Amino acid sequence: EVQLVESGGGLVKPGRSLRLSCTASGFTFGDHVMSWFRQAPGKGLEWVGFIRGKAYGGTTEYAASVKGRFTISRDDSKSIAYLQMNSLKTEDTAVYYCSRGLSVAGIDWYFDLWGRGTLVTVSS
Amino acid sequence: SYELTQPPSVSVSPGQTASITCSGDKLGDKYACWYQQKAGQSPVLVMYQDSKRPSGIPERFSGSNSGNTATLTISGTQAMDEADYYCQAWDIITPVVFGGGTKLTVL
């Protein structure tokens, strides 16, 4: 079955770190961009960042709101993408989704497969 | 930064046509896509590259994009189409940009 499963969410204090995982199955993981999104309670979707596949150097892009605090990586041998979140703030509280990305000529991204999400709560 | 603007809410009667707009500067020069998110569920891609439907998306969903506005149209709207809809496009500064979302109510 083609699917993505996020894990690693939970309650964490401000300033601490947390690592989320996204385990893929049913498709050739290494061929795809993997992206993270989040959705704060009652709010809209927000893009967090993505990592390109090895063919494109495994390079990363991040939203301004998380750049320098969050890091995305991938282990193609295990079909897992990671989101390392450091210096967490209360405003990082959200459901975090991972998703598979497709593009036209390396731009015009769209995301055709989403996981169920994992809740991250940042609170003292 | 690039911004996409959607109406917060759209209402439609069952069987009628719903149109959800997404506005952005020269949006027609980019590809737009759309996601449906039902309450408590993950987003689902319903339209990509302006007017292409992913496998499994009903034919009543269609899309267009021209000038500054992309439009998602749902013909013969059904109760099951009630959801939040988000448009998304690419920008050179921020690769993935979302609109604020539109709550579609079928009443």
Tab-separated table of N, CA, C and O in Angstrom, chain B residues 10-66:
chain	number	residue	atom	x	y	z
B	10	VAL	N	-17.580	29.850	1.221
B	10	VAL	CA	-18.473	29.770	0.061
B	10	VAL	C	-19.593	28.806	0.430
B	10	VAL	O	-19.338	27.745	1.016
B	11	SER	N	-20.809	29.192	0.095
B	11	SER	CA	-21.952	28.320	0.347
B	11	SER	C	-22.587	27.932	-0.974
B	11	SER	O	-22.622	28.730	-1.927
B	12	VAL	N	-23.116	26.722	-1.022
B	12	VAL	CA	-23.749	26.231	-2.251
B	12	VAL	C	-24.850	25.247	-1.887
B	12	VAL	O	-24.755	24.556	-0.856
B	13	SER	N	-25.888	25.206	-2.682
B	13	SER	CA	-26.955	24.229	-2.473
B	13	SER	C	-26.576	22.925	-3.155
B	13	SER	O	-25.885	22.927	-4.175
B	14	PRO	N	-27.028	21.815	-2.607
B	14	PRO	CA	-26.726	20.525	-3.240
B	14	PRO	C	-27.173	20.515	-4.697
B	14	PRO	O	-28.259	21.003	-5.044
B	15	GLY	N	-26.305	19.983	-5.557
B	15	GLY	CA	-26.619	19.899	-6.973
B	15	GLY	C	-26.229	21.120	-7.772
B	15	GLY	O	-26.199	21.072	-9.011
B	16	GLN	N	-25.914	22.211	-7.082
B	16	GLN	CA	-25.513	23.444	-7.775
B	16	GLN	C	-24.002	23.463	-7.973
B	16	GLN	O	-23.273	22.563	-7.528
B	17	THR	N	-23.538	24.527	-8.646
B	17	THR	CA	-22.110	24.670	-8.937
B	17	THR	C	-21.445	25.603	-7.944
B	17	THR	O	-21.944	26.705	-7.702
B	18	ALA	N	-20.341	25.140	-7.367
B	18	ALA	CA	-19.558	25.952	-6.446
B	18	ALA	C	-18.269	26.384	-7.133
B	18	ALA	O	-17.606	25.567	-7.788
B	19	SER	N	-17.930	27.641	-6.985
B	19	SER	CA	-16.679	28.168	-7.525
B	19	SER	C	-15.873	28.780	-6.395
B	19	SER	O	-16.365	29.657	-5.687
B	20	ILE	N	-14.651	28.328	-6.253
B	20	ILE	CA	-13.751	28.834	-5.225
B	20	ILE	C	-12.570	29.489	-5.921
B	20	ILE	O	-11.909	28.859	-6.751
B	21	THR	N	-12.326	30.750	-5.598
B	21	THR	CA	-11.273	31.491	-6.280
B	21	THR	C	-10.016	31.615	-5.425
B	21	THR	O	-10.064	31.512	-4.193
B	22	CYS	N	-8.928	31.855	-6.119
B	22	CYS	CA	-7.621	32.031	-5.503
B	22	CYS	C	-6.905	33.107	-6.299
B	22	CYS	O	-6.696	32.936	-7.516
B	23	SER	N	-6.553	34.213	-5.641
B	23	SER	CA	-5.962	35.339	-6.354
B	23	SER	C	-4.529	35.584	-5.928
B	23	SER	O	-4.201	35.522	-4.741
B	24	GLY	N	-3.708	35.881	-6.912
B	24	GLY	CA	-2.307	36.217	-6.650
B	24	GLY	C	-1.734	36.940	-7.851
B	24	GLY	O	-2.226	36.768	-8.978
B	25	ASP	N	-0.707	37.721	-7.611
B	25	ASP	CA	-0.108	38.512	-8.680
B	25	ASP	C	0.398	37.599	-9.811
B	25	ASP	O	1.241	36.730	-9.592
B	26	LYS	N	-0.138	37.795	-11.002
B	26	LYS	CA	0.250	37.007	-12.181
B	26	LYS	C	0.198	35.512	-11.906
B	26	LYS	O	1.049	34.750	-12.384
B	27	LEU	N	-0.816	35.095	-11.150
B	27	LEU	CA	-0.949	33.678	-10.827
B	27	LEU	C	-1.075	32.832	-12.086
B	27	LEU	O	-0.619	31.693	-12.130
B	28	GLY	N	-1.678	33.383	-13.110
B	28	GLY	CA	-1.847	32.661	-14.361
B	28	GLY	C	-0.537	32.274	-15.029
B	28	GLY	O	-0.510	31.398	-15.899
B	29	ASP	N	0.560	32.903	-14.619
B	29	ASP	CA	1.874	32.563	-15.175
B	29	ASP	C	2.507	31.382	-14.450
B	29	ASP	O	3.570	30.908	-14.832
B	30	LYS	N	1.856	30.938	-13.380
B	30	LYS	CA	2.334	29.790	-12.617
B	30	LYS	C	1.294	28.676	-12.721
B	30	LYS	O	0.200	28.885	-13.227
B	31	TYR	N	1.649	27.510	-12.200
B	31	TYR	CA	0.666	26.455	-12.037
B	31	TYR	C	0.049	26.567	-10.644
B	31	TYR	O	0.738	26.805	-9.660
B	32	ALA	N	-1.267	26.390	-10.574
B	32	ALA	CA	-1.961	26.341	-9.292
B	32	ALA	C	-2.446	24.925	-9.043
B	32	ALA	O	-2.744	24.176	-9.984
B	33	CYS	N	-2.510	24.562	-7.776
B	33	CYS	CA	-3.120	23.283	-7.417
B	33	CYS	C	-4.043	23.503	-6.231
B	33	CYS	O	-4.028	24.568	-5.605
B	34	TRP	N	-4.862	22.511	-5.964
B	34	TRP	CA	-5.893	22.624	-4.935
B	34	TRP	C	-5.930	21.369	-4.070
B	34	TRP	O	-5.779	20.244	-4.563
B	35	TYR	N	-6.176	21.594	-2.788
B	35	TYR	CA	-6.308	20.501	-1.828
B	35	TYR	C	-7.662	20.621	-1.129
B	35	TYR	O	-8.124	21.722	-0.830
B	36	GLN	N	-8.243	19.475	-0.872
B	36	GLN	CA	-9.462	19.375	-0.083
B	36	GLN	C	-9.097	18.791	1.280
B	36	GLN	O	-8.371	17.799	1.359
B	37	GLN	N	-9.601	19.409	2.331
B	37	GLN	CA	-9.360	18.866	3.663
B	37	GLN	C	-10.682	18.794	4.415
B	37	GLN	O	-11.245	19.831	4.781
B	38	LYS	N	-11.146	17.602	4.628
B	38	LYS	CA	-12.354	17.405	5.418
B	38	LYS	C	-12.002	17.432	6.897
B	38	LYS	O	-10.850	17.208	7.286
B	39	ALA	N	-12.995	17.715	7.715
B	39	ALA	CA	-12.783	17.879	9.148
B	39	ALA	C	-12.074	16.670	9.758
B	39	ALA	O	-12.512	15.521	9.567
B	40	GLY	N	-10.967	16.930	10.426
B	40	GLY	CA	-10.228	15.887	11.113
B	40	GLY	C	-9.398	14.980	10.223
B	40	GLY	O	-8.864	13.973	10.689
B	41	GLN	N	-9.288	15.347	8.943
B	41	GLN	CA	-8.547	14.496	8.008
B	41	GLN	C	-7.355	15.240	7.397
B	41	GLN	O	-7.216	16.446	7.542
B	42	SER	N	-6.512	14.483	6.721
B	42	SER	CA	-5.366	15.064	6.029
B	42	SER	C	-5.818	15.696	4.722
B	42	SER	O	-6.866	15.341	4.167
B	43	PRO	N	-5.025	16.614	4.195
B	43	PRO	CA	-5.354	17.191	2.882
B	43	PRO	C	-5.285	16.133	1.783
B	43	PRO	O	-4.512	15.172	1.868
B	44	VAL	N	-6.090	16.355	0.757
B	44	VAL	CA	-6.109	15.499	-0.428
B	44	VAL	C	-5.973	16.393	-1.648
B	44	VAL	O	-6.685	17.384	-1.779
B	45	LEU	N	-5.046	16.048	-2.538
B	45	LEU	CA	-4.872	16.794	-3.782
B	45	LEU	C	-6.074	16.525	-4.689
B	45	LEU	O	-6.361	15.373	-5.019
B	46	VAL	N	-6.767	17.587	-5.103
B	46	VAL	CA	-7.922	17.421	-5.989
B	46	VAL	C	-7.690	18.019	-7.373
B	46	VAL	O	-8.453	17.711	-8.307
B	47	MET	N	-6.681	18.856	-7.514
B	47	MET	CA	-6.386	19.464	-8.813
B	47	MET	C	-4.911	19.865	-8.828
B	47	MET	O	-4.422	20.390	-7.831
B	48	TYR	N	-4.224	19.610	-9.944
B	48	TYR	CA	-2.845	20.057	-10.073
B	48	TYR	C	-2.610	20.589	-11.479
B	48	TYR	O	-3.389	20.322	-12.402
B	49	GLN	N	-1.545	21.336	-11.622
B	49	GLN	CA	-1.238	21.988	-12.905
B	49	GLN	C	-2.504	22.617	-13.494
B	49	GLN	O	-2.864	22.389	-14.651
B	50	ASP	N	-3.133	23.399	-12.655
B	50	ASP	CA	-4.324	24.208	-12.980
B	50	ASP	C	-5.600	23.395	-13.177
B	50	ASP	O	-6.646	23.737	-12.632
B	51	SER	N	-5.527	22.351	-13.996
B	51	SER	CA	-6.779	21.717	-14.431
B	51	SER	C	-6.696	20.201	-14.564
B	51	SER	O	-7.558	19.597	-15.203
B	52	LYS	N	-5.678	19.603	-13.957
B	52	LYS	CA	-5.551	18.154	-14.043
B	52	LYS	C	-6.068	17.503	-12.764
B	52	LYS	O	-5.717	17.913	-11.654
B	53	ARG	N	-6.901	16.484	-12.943
B	53	ARG	CA	-7.459	15.772	-11.794
B	53	ARG	C	-6.644	14.517	-11.499
B	53	ARG	O	-6.441	13.691	-12.387
B	54	PRO	N	-6.217	14.362	-10.236
B	54	PRO	CA	-5.535	13.108	-9.879
B	54	PRO	C	-6.504	11.943	-10.010
B	54	PRO	O	-7.734	12.115	-9.979
B	55	SER	N	-5.944	10.763	-10.119
B	55	SER	CA	-6.757	9.567	-10.173
B	55	SER	C	-7.650	9.472	-8.939
B	55	SER	O	-7.192	9.711	-7.820
B	56	GLY	N	-8.911	9.149	-9.178
B	56	GLY	CA	-9.840	8.985	-8.068
B	56	GLY	C	-10.642	10.221	-7.719
B	56	GLY	O	-11.587	10.131	-6.922
B	57	ILE	N	-10.288	11.362	-8.285
B	57	ILE	CA	-11.049	12.594	-8.033
B	57	ILE	C	-12.197	12.662	-9.040
B	57	ILE	O	-11.982	12.540	-10.249
B	58	PRO	N	-13.406	12.872	-8.554
B	58	PRO	CA	-14.574	12.867	-9.449
B	58	PRO	C	-14.496	13.928	-10.542
B	58	PRO	O	-13.902	14.993	-10.356
B	59	GLU	N	-15.148	13.632	-11.665
B	59	GLU	CA	-15.134	14.535	-12.814
B	59	GLU	C	-15.844	15.852	-12.532
B	59	GLU	O	-15.647	16.832	-13.261
B	60	ARG	N	-16.651	15.902	-11.467
B	60	ARG	CA	-17.341	17.151	-11.155
B	60	ARG	C	-16.378	18.248	-10.682
B	60	ARG	O	-16.748	19.414	-10.611
B	61	PHE	N	-15.144	17.857	-10.368
B	61	PHE	CA	-14.124	18.839	-9.992
B	61	PHE	C	-13.371	19.279	-11.251
B	61	PHE	O	-12.898	18.445	-12.029
B	62	SER	N	-13.265	20.598	-11.447
B	62	SER	CA	-12.495	21.118	-12.566
B	62	SER	C	-11.756	22.366	-12.116
B	62	SER	O	-12.091	22.963	-11.082
B	63	GLY	N	-10.748	22.754	-12.894
B	63	GLY	CA	-9.963	23.912	-12.502
B	63	GLY	C	-9.556	24.751	-13.690
B	63	GLY	O	-9.502	24.267	-14.828
B	64	SER	N	-9.278	26.017	-13.422
B	64	SER	CA	-8.789	26.926	-14.441
B	64	SER	C	-7.865	27.936	-13.783
B	64	SER	O	-7.876	28.100	-12.555
B	65	ASN	N	-7.064	28.610	-14.604
B	65	ASN	CA	-6.127	29.599	-14.065
B	65	ASN	C	-5.761	30.569	-15.181
B	65	ASN	O	-5.210	30.171	-16.209
B	66	SER	N	-6.050	31.846	-14.958
B	66	SER	CA	-5.759	32.855	-15.960
B	66	SER	C	-5.632	34.217	-15.284
B	66	SER	O	-6.324	34.477	-14.285
